[in-house]
Amino acid sequence: MKTLVVGANGQIGKQLVGLIQDSGSHTARAMIRKQEQASHFESLGAETAIVDLEGEIEDIAKAAEGVDAIVFTAGSGPNTGADKTLMIDLDGAVKTIKAAEKAGVKRFVMVSSYDTTRQAIQEAPESFAPYVVAKHYADVWLRGTDLDYTIVHPGRLTNEDGTGKVQIAEEVERGDVPREDVAQVLFGVLDDDSTIGKEFQVVSGSTGVKEALSHL
Ligand code: NAP
C-alpha cells in the first residue's frame, strides 16, 4: 500500500513516514513544501512530492496519483494567525479531499483535533476558535464525501516517548497523547479497513494500538 502523507515534514508526519517505510509492507510518498526537506525522506527510501497547500488542487492531485491512501496531518501551527488557519487547516484540507477525488484515491485519513463539534466552537477561547472552526468544517466536508474516510481526533499532543498504549473511542476523557503514539494509530488505521467510515478520539491509555482500533 502506498500512502501520500500530507504534512510529512511535521512532527507527526515525519514519524508516520518512518513507520510506513520501516514496515516493509507499506511505502510512503512524503508531500512537503521545500526542496531542502526532501533528503530526510529520500534517506528513508520514501518518494517525495513538493507541493504547497496554498497552491492549486491540480498540483495536490498530481502528488496523489497512483497512491492507495492519503493521510492529512498538515497544519498551520500555533505561530501564525487566523489567515493561515483558514488557508491550511480548512482550505488546504478541503483541497486535499478534492484532490483525492480527482486522483481517484478512496482512502482518506484526517488528523483532526480533539473536539470539533459546534459546541466546541462556541466554548473555545477567542484566539483558539478559528482553529476549531477550520477543523470543524474540514471534518464536515470529509463526512459529506464518498471517500473511505477515518477521522482521528487526538488529545493534546506531546513530544514524550510513545508507549504504544492508547485509549480510543468515539468519546474519551480529554488528555495528552505523544505524537509518536498518534503516528502509530495512523499507521494502524491504514492497516485496518474496519476503521473506514469511523471517527474517534485518542489519548494515552493502557491498550495496544491494534487492539484499541479493533474495539471501535
Ligand atoms: P506540525 O509539526 O506543525 O506539522 C505541520 C506540517 O504542516 C508541517 O510539516 C508544515 O510544513 C505543513 N504545512 C504547513 N503549511 C503548509 C503548506 N502551505 N503547504 C504544505 N504543508 C504545509 O504539526 P504536528 O504537531 O505534527 O500536528 C499535526 C496535526 O495535528 C495538525 O493538523 C494539528 O492541527 C493537529 N492537532 C494538534 C494538536 C495539538 O495539541 N497541538 C492536537 C490535536 C490535533 P513545514 O514543515 O514546511 O513547516
PDB file of C-alpha atoms and ligand atoms in Angstrom:
ATOM      1  CA  MET A   1       0.000   0.000   0.000  1.00  0.00           C
ATOM      2  CA  LYS A   2       1.353   3.410  -0.939  1.00  0.00           C
ATOM      3  CA  THR A   3       0.301   6.399   1.173  1.00  0.00           C
ATOM      4  CA  LEU A   4       0.635  10.104   0.451  1.00  0.00           C
ATOM      5  CA  VAL A   5       1.445  11.829   3.744  1.00  0.00           C
ATOM      6  CA  VAL A   6       0.370  15.476   3.527  1.00  0.00           C
ATOM      7  CA  GLY A   7       2.303  17.470   6.133  1.00  0.00           C
ATOM      8  CA  ALA A   8       5.062  14.845   6.044  1.00  0.00           C
ATOM      9  CA  ASN A   9       7.705  17.248   7.359  1.00  0.00           C
ATOM     10  CA  GLY A  10       5.630  17.876  10.507  1.00  0.00           C
ATOM     11  CA  GLN A  11       6.259  16.229  13.846  1.00  0.00           C
ATOM     12  CA  ILE A  12       3.613  13.516  13.385  1.00  0.00           C
ATOM     13  CA  GLY A  13       4.178  13.323   9.628  1.00  0.00           C
ATOM     14  CA  LYS A  14       7.884  12.507   9.931  1.00  0.00           C
ATOM     15  CA  GLN A  15       7.216   9.724  12.438  1.00  0.00           C
ATOM     16  CA  LEU A  16       4.426   8.307  10.274  1.00  0.00           C
ATOM     17  CA  VAL A  17       6.632   8.197   7.163  1.00  0.00           C
ATOM     18  CA  GLY A  18       9.296   6.438   9.268  1.00  0.00           C
ATOM     19  CA  LEU A  19       6.818   3.806  10.468  1.00  0.00           C
ATOM     20  CA  ILE A  20       5.490   3.238   6.953  1.00  0.00           C
ATOM     21  CA  GLN A  21       8.968   2.816   5.492  1.00  0.00           C
ATOM     22  CA  ASP A  22      10.057   0.517   8.368  1.00  0.00           C
ATOM     23  CA  SER A  23       7.015  -1.722   7.877  1.00  0.00           C
ATOM     24  CA  GLY A  24       8.338  -3.434   4.783  1.00  0.00           C
ATOM     25  CA  SER A  25       4.760  -3.851   3.548  1.00  0.00           C
ATOM     26  CA  HIS A  26       3.802  -0.183   3.013  1.00  0.00           C
ATOM     27  CA  THR A  27       5.529   2.705   1.262  1.00  0.00           C
ATOM     28  CA  ALA A  28       5.154   6.453   1.662  1.00  0.00           C
ATOM     29  CA  ARG A  29       5.177   9.464  -0.598  1.00  0.00           C
ATOM     30  CA  ALA A  30       6.017  12.498   1.515  1.00  0.00           C
ATOM     31  CA  MET A  31       4.245  15.694   0.462  1.00  0.00           C
ATOM     32  CA  ILE A  32       6.474  18.567   1.560  1.00  0.00           C
ATOM     33  CA  ARG A  33       6.759  22.178   0.512  1.00  0.00           C
ATOM     34  CA  LYS A  34      10.509  22.776   0.276  1.00  0.00           C
ATOM     35  CA  GLN A  35      13.204  21.021  -1.754  1.00  0.00           C
ATOM     36  CA  GLU A  36      15.630  21.089   1.203  1.00  0.00           C
ATOM     37  CA  GLN A  37      13.184  18.908   3.200  1.00  0.00           C
ATOM     38  CA  ALA A  38      13.427  16.065   0.651  1.00  0.00           C
ATOM     39  CA  SER A  39      16.761  14.447   1.625  1.00  0.00           C
ATOM     40  CA  HIS A  40      15.425  13.234   5.000  1.00  0.00           C
ATOM     41  CA  PHE A  41      12.653  11.277   3.260  1.00  0.00           C
ATOM     42  CA  GLU A  42      14.850  10.070   0.410  1.00  0.00           C
ATOM     43  CA  SER A  43      17.250   8.623   3.014  1.00  0.00           C
ATOM     44  CA  LEU A  44      14.303   6.541   4.302  1.00  0.00           C
ATOM     45  CA  GLY A  45      13.579   5.327   0.778  1.00  0.00           C
ATOM     46  CA  ALA A  46      10.329   7.300   0.562  1.00  0.00           C
ATOM     47  CA  GLU A  47       9.152   9.167  -2.524  1.00  0.00           C
ATOM     48  CA  THR A  48       8.656  12.914  -2.245  1.00  0.00           C
ATOM     49  CA  ALA A  49       6.327  15.462  -3.865  1.00  0.00           C
ATOM     50  CA  ILE A  50       6.883  19.169  -3.406  1.00  0.00           C
ATOM     51  CA  VAL A  51       3.538  20.954  -3.210  1.00  0.00           C
ATOM     52  CA  ASP A  52       2.324  23.957  -1.231  1.00  0.00           C
ATOM     53  CA  LEU A  53      -1.194  23.564   0.174  1.00  0.00           C
ATOM     54  CA  GLU A  54      -1.887  27.175  -0.741  1.00  0.00           C
ATOM     55  CA  GLY A  55      -1.445  26.205  -4.405  1.00  0.00           C
ATOM     56  CA  GLU A  56      -3.749  24.541  -6.928  1.00  0.00           C
ATOM     57  CA  ILE A  57      -5.877  21.420  -6.277  1.00  0.00           C
ATOM     58  CA  GLU A  58      -4.448  20.076  -9.536  1.00  0.00           C
ATOM     59  CA  ASP A  59      -0.924  20.025  -8.034  1.00  0.00           C
ATOM     60  CA  ILE A  60      -2.094  18.131  -4.952  1.00  0.00           C
ATOM     61  CA  ALA A  61      -3.983  15.695  -7.216  1.00  0.00           C
ATOM     62  CA  LYS A  62      -0.787  15.122  -9.191  1.00  0.00           C
ATOM     63  CA  ALA A  63       1.081  14.341  -5.956  1.00  0.00           C
ATOM     64  CA  ALA A  64      -1.684  11.830  -5.145  1.00  0.00           C
ATOM     65  CA  GLU A  65      -1.547   9.991  -8.464  1.00  0.00           C
ATOM     66  CA  GLY A  66      -1.072   6.252  -8.008  1.00  0.00           C
ATOM     67  CA  VAL A  67      -1.312   6.132  -4.207  1.00  0.00           C
ATOM     68  CA  ASP A  68      -3.810   3.966  -2.295  1.00  0.00           C
ATOM     69  CA  ALA A  69      -4.378   6.295   0.639  1.00  0.00           C
ATOM     70  CA  ILE A  70      -3.866   9.858   1.838  1.00  0.00           C
ATOM     71  CA  VAL A  71      -3.173  10.973   5.402  1.00  0.00           C
ATOM     72  CA  PHE A  72      -3.713  14.691   6.075  1.00  0.00           C
ATOM     73  CA  THR A  73      -1.548  15.739   9.023  1.00  0.00           C
ATOM     74  CA  ALA A  74      -0.647  19.261   7.915  1.00  0.00           C
ATOM     75  CA  GLY A  75      -1.442  22.318   9.969  1.00  0.00           C
ATOM     76  CA  SER A  76      -0.574  25.992  10.070  1.00  0.00           C
ATOM     77  CA  GLY A  77       0.688  25.643  13.664  1.00  0.00           C
ATOM     78  CA  PRO A  78       0.362  27.948  16.657  1.00  0.00           C
ATOM     79  CA  ASN A  79       2.735  30.669  15.392  1.00  0.00           C
ATOM     80  CA  THR A  80       0.623  32.014  12.534  1.00  0.00           C
ATOM     81  CA  GLY A  81      -2.649  33.931  12.524  1.00  0.00           C
ATOM     82  CA  ALA A  82      -6.243  33.081  11.650  1.00  0.00           C
ATOM     83  CA  ASP A  83      -5.471  33.826   7.987  1.00  0.00           C
ATOM     84  CA  LYS A  84      -3.175  30.783   7.713  1.00  0.00           C
ATOM     85  CA  THR A  85      -5.554  28.692   9.832  1.00  0.00           C
ATOM     86  CA  LEU A  86      -8.179  29.360   7.171  1.00  0.00           C
ATOM     87  CA  MET A  87      -5.790  28.696   4.258  1.00  0.00           C
ATOM     88  CA  ILE A  88      -4.181  25.477   5.575  1.00  0.00           C
ATOM     89  CA  ASP A  89      -6.320  23.836   8.251  1.00  0.00           C
ATOM     90  CA  LEU A  90      -9.566  24.482   6.378  1.00  0.00           C
ATOM     91  CA  ASP A  91      -8.940  25.224   2.704  1.00  0.00           C
ATOM     92  CA  GLY A  92      -5.774  23.079   2.489  1.00  0.00           C
ATOM     93  CA  ALA A  93      -7.687  20.148   3.967  1.00  0.00           C
ATOM     94  CA  VAL A  94     -10.685  20.594   1.642  1.00  0.00           C
ATOM     95  CA  LYS A  95      -8.392  20.988  -1.378  1.00  0.00           C
ATOM     96  CA  THR A  96      -6.635  17.748  -0.401  1.00  0.00           C
ATOM     97  CA  ILE A  97     -10.022  15.994  -0.165  1.00  0.00           C
ATOM     98  CA  LYS A  98     -10.956  17.321  -3.623  1.00  0.00           C
ATOM     99  CA  ALA A  99      -7.545  16.239  -4.928  1.00  0.00           C
ATOM    100  CA  ALA A 100      -8.164  12.720  -3.577  1.00  0.00           C
ATOM    101  CA  GLU A 101     -11.446  12.595  -5.520  1.00  0.00           C
ATOM    102  CA  LYS A 102      -9.752  13.940  -8.635  1.00  0.00           C
ATOM    103  CA  ALA A 103      -6.911  11.392  -8.414  1.00  0.00           C
ATOM    104  CA  GLY A 104      -9.321   8.523  -7.627  1.00  0.00           C
ATOM    105  CA  VAL A 105      -7.831   7.843  -4.174  1.00  0.00           C
ATOM    106  CA  LYS A 106     -10.648   6.480  -1.988  1.00  0.00           C
ATOM    107  CA  ARG A 107      -8.902   6.043   1.372  1.00  0.00           C
ATOM    108  CA  PHE A 108      -8.514   9.271   3.356  1.00  0.00           C
ATOM    109  CA  VAL A 109      -7.328   9.630   6.939  1.00  0.00           C
ATOM    110  CA  MET A 110      -7.768  13.027   8.574  1.00  0.00           C
ATOM    111  CA  VAL A 111      -5.824  14.223  11.602  1.00  0.00           C
ATOM    112  CA  SER A 112      -8.453  16.441  13.155  1.00  0.00           C
ATOM    113  CA  SER A 113      -8.392  17.930  16.651  1.00  0.00           C
ATOM    114  CA  TYR A 114      -9.791  16.549  19.903  1.00  0.00           C
ATOM    115  CA  ASP A 115     -13.218  18.183  19.760  1.00  0.00           C
ATOM    116  CA  THR A 116     -14.560  19.710  16.547  1.00  0.00           C
ATOM    117  CA  THR A 117     -18.216  19.852  17.488  1.00  0.00           C
ATOM    118  CA  ARG A 118     -20.324  23.009  17.172  1.00  0.00           C
ATOM    119  CA  GLN A 119     -20.361  23.176  20.966  1.00  0.00           C
ATOM    120  CA  ALA A 120     -16.547  23.187  20.980  1.00  0.00           C
ATOM    121  CA  ILE A 121     -16.588  26.194  18.637  1.00  0.00           C
ATOM    122  CA  GLN A 122     -18.986  28.070  20.921  1.00  0.00           C
ATOM    123  CA  GLU A 123     -16.932  27.269  24.027  1.00  0.00           C
ATOM    124  CA  ALA A 124     -13.448  27.902  22.559  1.00  0.00           C
ATOM    125  CA  PRO A 125     -11.411  30.888  23.775  1.00  0.00           C
ATOM    126  CA  GLU A 126     -11.467  33.686  21.174  1.00  0.00           C
ATOM    127  CA  SER A 127      -7.910  33.055  19.973  1.00  0.00           C
ATOM    128  CA  PHE A 128      -8.490  29.298  19.533  1.00  0.00           C
ATOM    129  CA  ALA A 129     -11.952  29.475  17.925  1.00  0.00           C
ATOM    130  CA  PRO A 130     -10.775  29.988  14.293  1.00  0.00           C
ATOM    131  CA  TYR A 131      -8.751  26.765  14.552  1.00  0.00           C
ATOM    132  CA  VAL A 132     -11.751  24.821  15.877  1.00  0.00           C
ATOM    133  CA  VAL A 133     -13.927  26.330  13.138  1.00  0.00           C
ATOM    134  CA  ALA A 134     -11.389  25.273  10.485  1.00  0.00           C
ATOM    135  CA  LYS A 135     -11.135  21.733  11.839  1.00  0.00           C
ATOM    136  CA  HIS A 136     -14.943  21.519  12.255  1.00  0.00           C
ATOM    137  CA  TYR A 137     -15.707  22.402   8.638  1.00  0.00           C
ATOM    138  CA  ALA A 138     -12.867  20.273   7.221  1.00  0.00           C
ATOM    139  CA  ASP A 139     -14.383  17.292   9.072  1.00  0.00           C
ATOM    140  CA  VAL A 140     -17.895  18.210   7.885  1.00  0.00           C
ATOM    141  CA  TRP A 141     -16.628  18.348   4.300  1.00  0.00           C
ATOM    142  CA  LEU A 142     -14.962  14.947   4.543  1.00  0.00           C
ATOM    143  CA  ARG A 143     -18.059  13.301   6.085  1.00  0.00           C
ATOM    144  CA  GLY A 144     -20.066  14.527   3.100  1.00  0.00           C
ATOM    145  CA  THR A 145     -17.900  12.735   0.535  1.00  0.00           C
ATOM    146  CA  ASP A 146     -17.973   9.173  -0.768  1.00  0.00           C
ATOM    147  CA  LEU A 147     -14.366   8.670   0.335  1.00  0.00           C
ATOM    148  CA  ASP A 148     -13.396   5.798   2.641  1.00  0.00           C
ATOM    149  CA  TYR A 149     -12.516   8.152   5.441  1.00  0.00           C
ATOM    150  CA  THR A 150     -11.357   7.853   9.024  1.00  0.00           C
ATOM    151  CA  ILE A 151     -11.217  10.959  11.213  1.00  0.00           C
ATOM    152  CA  VAL A 152      -8.764  10.827  14.115  1.00  0.00           C
ATOM    153  CA  HIS A 153      -9.280  13.300  16.979  1.00  0.00           C
ATOM    154  CA  PRO A 154      -6.117  13.335  19.140  1.00  0.00           C
ATOM    155  CA  GLY A 155      -5.911  14.876  22.598  1.00  0.00           C
ATOM    156  CA  ARG A 156      -3.174  17.393  23.435  1.00  0.00           C
ATOM    157  CA  LEU A 157      -0.043  16.368  21.547  1.00  0.00           C
ATOM    158  CA  THR A 158       3.242  15.944  23.438  1.00  0.00           C
ATOM    159  CA  ASN A 159       6.775  15.032  22.435  1.00  0.00           C
ATOM    160  CA  GLU A 160       7.107  12.388  25.156  1.00  0.00           C
ATOM    161  CA  ASP A 161       8.274   8.972  24.013  1.00  0.00           C
ATOM    162  CA  GLY A 162       5.389   6.865  22.795  1.00  0.00           C
ATOM    163  CA  THR A 163       4.221   3.958  24.944  1.00  0.00           C
ATOM    164  CA  GLY A 164       2.249   2.169  22.226  1.00  0.00           C
ATOM    165  CA  LYS A 165      -0.690   2.200  24.661  1.00  0.00           C
ATOM    166  CA  VAL A 166      -3.733   4.329  23.970  1.00  0.00           C
ATOM    167  CA  GLN A 167      -7.373   4.882  24.779  1.00  0.00           C
ATOM    168  CA  ILE A 168      -9.549   5.064  21.684  1.00  0.00           C
ATOM    169  CA  ALA A 169     -13.320   5.572  21.453  1.00  0.00           C
ATOM    170  CA  GLU A 170     -15.864   7.938  19.930  1.00  0.00           C
ATOM    171  CA  GLU A 171     -15.534   9.903  23.167  1.00  0.00           C
ATOM    172  CA  VAL A 172     -12.716   9.643  25.697  1.00  0.00           C
ATOM    173  CA  GLU A 173     -11.844  11.951  28.568  1.00  0.00           C
ATOM    174  CA  ARG A 174      -9.622  14.856  27.469  1.00  0.00           C
ATOM    175  CA  GLY A 175      -5.915  14.091  27.943  1.00  0.00           C
ATOM    176  CA  ASP A 176      -2.446  14.093  26.429  1.00  0.00           C
ATOM    177  CA  VAL A 177      -1.043  11.780  23.803  1.00  0.00           C
ATOM    178  CA  PRO A 178       2.528  11.562  22.455  1.00  0.00           C
ATOM    179  CA  ARG A 179       2.859  12.366  18.747  1.00  0.00           C
ATOM    180  CA  GLU A 180       4.733   9.069  18.412  1.00  0.00           C
ATOM    181  CA  ASP A 181       1.610   7.192  19.548  1.00  0.00           C
ATOM    182  CA  VAL A 182      -0.617   9.192  17.193  1.00  0.00           C
ATOM    183  CA  ALA A 183       1.689   8.168  14.337  1.00  0.00           C
ATOM    184  CA  GLN A 184       1.265   4.522  15.457  1.00  0.00           C
ATOM    185  CA  VAL A 185      -2.511   4.990  15.459  1.00  0.00           C
ATOM    186  CA  LEU A 186      -2.468   6.480  11.942  1.00  0.00           C
ATOM    187  CA  PHE A 187      -0.370   3.576  10.715  1.00  0.00           C
ATOM    188  CA  GLY A 188      -2.764   1.162  12.438  1.00  0.00           C
ATOM    189  CA  VAL A 189      -5.739   2.859  10.764  1.00  0.00           C
ATOM    190  CA  LEU A 190      -4.156   2.442   7.330  1.00  0.00           C
ATOM    191  CA  ASP A 191      -3.768  -1.263   8.069  1.00  0.00           C
ATOM    192  CA  ASP A 192      -7.309  -1.794   9.387  1.00  0.00           C
ATOM    193  CA  ASP A 193     -10.217  -1.309   6.985  1.00  0.00           C
ATOM    194  CA  SER A 194     -12.714  -1.763   9.822  1.00  0.00           C
ATOM    195  CA  THR A 195     -11.892   1.872  10.700  1.00  0.00           C
ATOM    196  CA  ILE A 196     -13.413   3.114   7.418  1.00  0.00           C
ATOM    197  CA  GLY A 197     -16.342   5.485   7.979  1.00  0.00           C
ATOM    198  CA  LYS A 198     -15.429   5.923  11.646  1.00  0.00           C
ATOM    199  CA  GLU A 199     -14.043   8.712  13.761  1.00  0.00           C
ATOM    200  CA  PHE A 200     -12.631   8.563  17.242  1.00  0.00           C
ATOM    201  CA  GLN A 201     -10.788  10.451  19.935  1.00  0.00           C
ATOM    202  CA  VAL A 202      -7.393   9.172  21.100  1.00  0.00           C
ATOM    203  CA  VAL A 203      -5.410   9.855  24.271  1.00  0.00           C
ATOM    204  CA  SER A 204      -2.777   7.888  26.174  1.00  0.00           C
ATOM    205  CA  GLY A 205      -4.126   4.730  27.740  1.00  0.00           C
ATOM    206  CA  SER A 206      -3.422   1.125  28.542  1.00  0.00           C
ATOM    207  CA  THR A 207      -4.435  -0.739  25.379  1.00  0.00           C
ATOM    208  CA  GLY A 208      -2.172  -1.592  22.467  1.00  0.00           C
ATOM    209  CA  VAL A 209      -2.957   0.359  19.279  1.00  0.00           C
ATOM    210  CA  LYS A 210      -4.104  -2.607  17.171  1.00  0.00           C
ATOM    211  CA  GLU A 211      -6.375  -3.929  19.877  1.00  0.00           C
ATOM    212  CA  ALA A 212      -7.788  -0.478  20.668  1.00  0.00           C
ATOM    213  CA  LEU A 213      -8.656   0.057  16.997  1.00  0.00           C
ATOM    214  CA  SER A 214     -10.286  -3.357  16.750  1.00  0.00           C
ATOM    215  CA  HIS A 215     -12.749  -2.430  19.533  1.00  0.00           C
ATOM    216  CA  LEU A 216     -14.097   0.621  17.703  1.00  0.00           C
TER     217      LEU A 216
HETATM  218  P1  NAP B   1       3.401  20.315  12.766  1.00  0.00           P
HETATM  219  O1  NAP B   1       4.641  19.726  13.328  1.00  0.00           O
HETATM  220  O2  NAP B   1       3.161  21.776  12.947  1.00  0.00           O
HETATM  221  O3  NAP B   1       3.359  19.943  11.198  1.00  0.00           O
HETATM  222  C1  NAP B   1       2.502  20.570  10.316  1.00  0.00           C
HETATM  223  C2  NAP B   1       3.040  20.373   8.914  1.00  0.00           C
HETATM  224  O4  NAP B   1       2.164  21.060   8.003  1.00  0.00           O
HETATM  225  C3  NAP B   1       4.459  20.926   8.702  1.00  0.00           C
HETATM  226  O5  NAP B   1       5.283  19.952   8.151  1.00  0.00           O
HETATM  227  C4  NAP B   1       4.242  22.073   7.731  1.00  0.00           C
HETATM  228  O6  NAP B   1       5.264  22.219   6.749  1.00  0.00           O
HETATM  229  C5  NAP B   1       2.978  21.611   6.994  1.00  0.00           C
HETATM  230  N1  NAP B   1       2.397  22.765   6.320  1.00  0.00           N
HETATM  231  C6  NAP B   1       2.042  23.953   6.857  1.00  0.00           C
HETATM  232  N2  NAP B   1       1.655  24.807   5.878  1.00  0.00           N
HETATM  233  C7  NAP B   1       1.780  24.126   4.702  1.00  0.00           C
HETATM  234  C8  NAP B   1       1.565  24.462   3.341  1.00  0.00           C
HETATM  235  N3  NAP B   1       1.140  25.675   2.972  1.00  0.00           N
HETATM  236  N4  NAP B   1       1.788  23.522   2.392  1.00  0.00           N
HETATM  237  C9  NAP B   1       2.224  22.284   2.731  1.00  0.00           C
HETATM  238  N5  NAP B   1       2.473  21.909   4.012  1.00  0.00           N
HETATM  239  C10 NAP B   1       2.254  22.820   4.983  1.00  0.00           C
HETATM  240  O7  NAP B   1       2.105  19.567  13.333  1.00  0.00           O
HETATM  241  P2  NAP B   1       2.000  18.279  14.280  1.00  0.00           P
HETATM  242  O8  NAP B   1       2.376  18.651  15.658  1.00  0.00           O
HETATM  243  O9  NAP B   1       2.658  17.135  13.608  1.00  0.00           O
HETATM  244  O10 NAP B   1       0.404  18.094  14.273  1.00  0.00           O
HETATM  245  C11 NAP B   1      -0.245  17.554  13.158  1.00  0.00           C
HETATM  246  C12 NAP B   1      -1.731  17.811  13.182  1.00  0.00           C
HETATM  247  O11 NAP B   1      -2.294  17.550  14.472  1.00  0.00           O
HETATM  248  C13 NAP B   1      -2.136  19.233  12.846  1.00  0.00           C
HETATM  249  O12 NAP B   1      -3.193  19.164  11.888  1.00  0.00           O
HETATM  250  C14 NAP B   1      -2.682  19.776  14.164  1.00  0.00           C
HETATM  251  O13 NAP B   1      -3.672  20.750  13.949  1.00  0.00           O
HETATM  252  C15 NAP B   1      -3.271  18.544  14.777  1.00  0.00           C
HETATM  253  N6  NAP B   1      -3.507  18.529  16.224  1.00  0.00           N
HETATM  254  C16 NAP B   1      -2.714  19.205  17.089  1.00  0.00           C
HETATM  255  C17 NAP B   1      -2.927  19.100  18.464  1.00  0.00           C
HETATM  256  C18 NAP B   1      -2.006  19.770  19.443  1.00  0.00           C
HETATM  257  O14 NAP B   1      -2.141  19.529  20.673  1.00  0.00           O
HETATM  258  N7  NAP B   1      -1.038  20.564  19.021  1.00  0.00           N
HETATM  259  C19 NAP B   1      -3.956  18.313  18.963  1.00  0.00           C
HETATM  260  C20 NAP B   1      -4.771  17.623  18.049  1.00  0.00           C
HETATM  261  C21 NAP B   1      -4.519  17.738  16.698  1.00  0.00           C
HETATM  262  P3  NAP B   1       6.739  22.773   7.117  1.00  0.00           P
HETATM  263  O15 NAP B   1       7.432  21.646   7.807  1.00  0.00           O
HETATM  264  O16 NAP B   1       7.311  23.101   5.789  1.00  0.00           O
HETATM  265  O17 NAP B   1       6.547  23.962   8.001  1.00  0.00           O
END
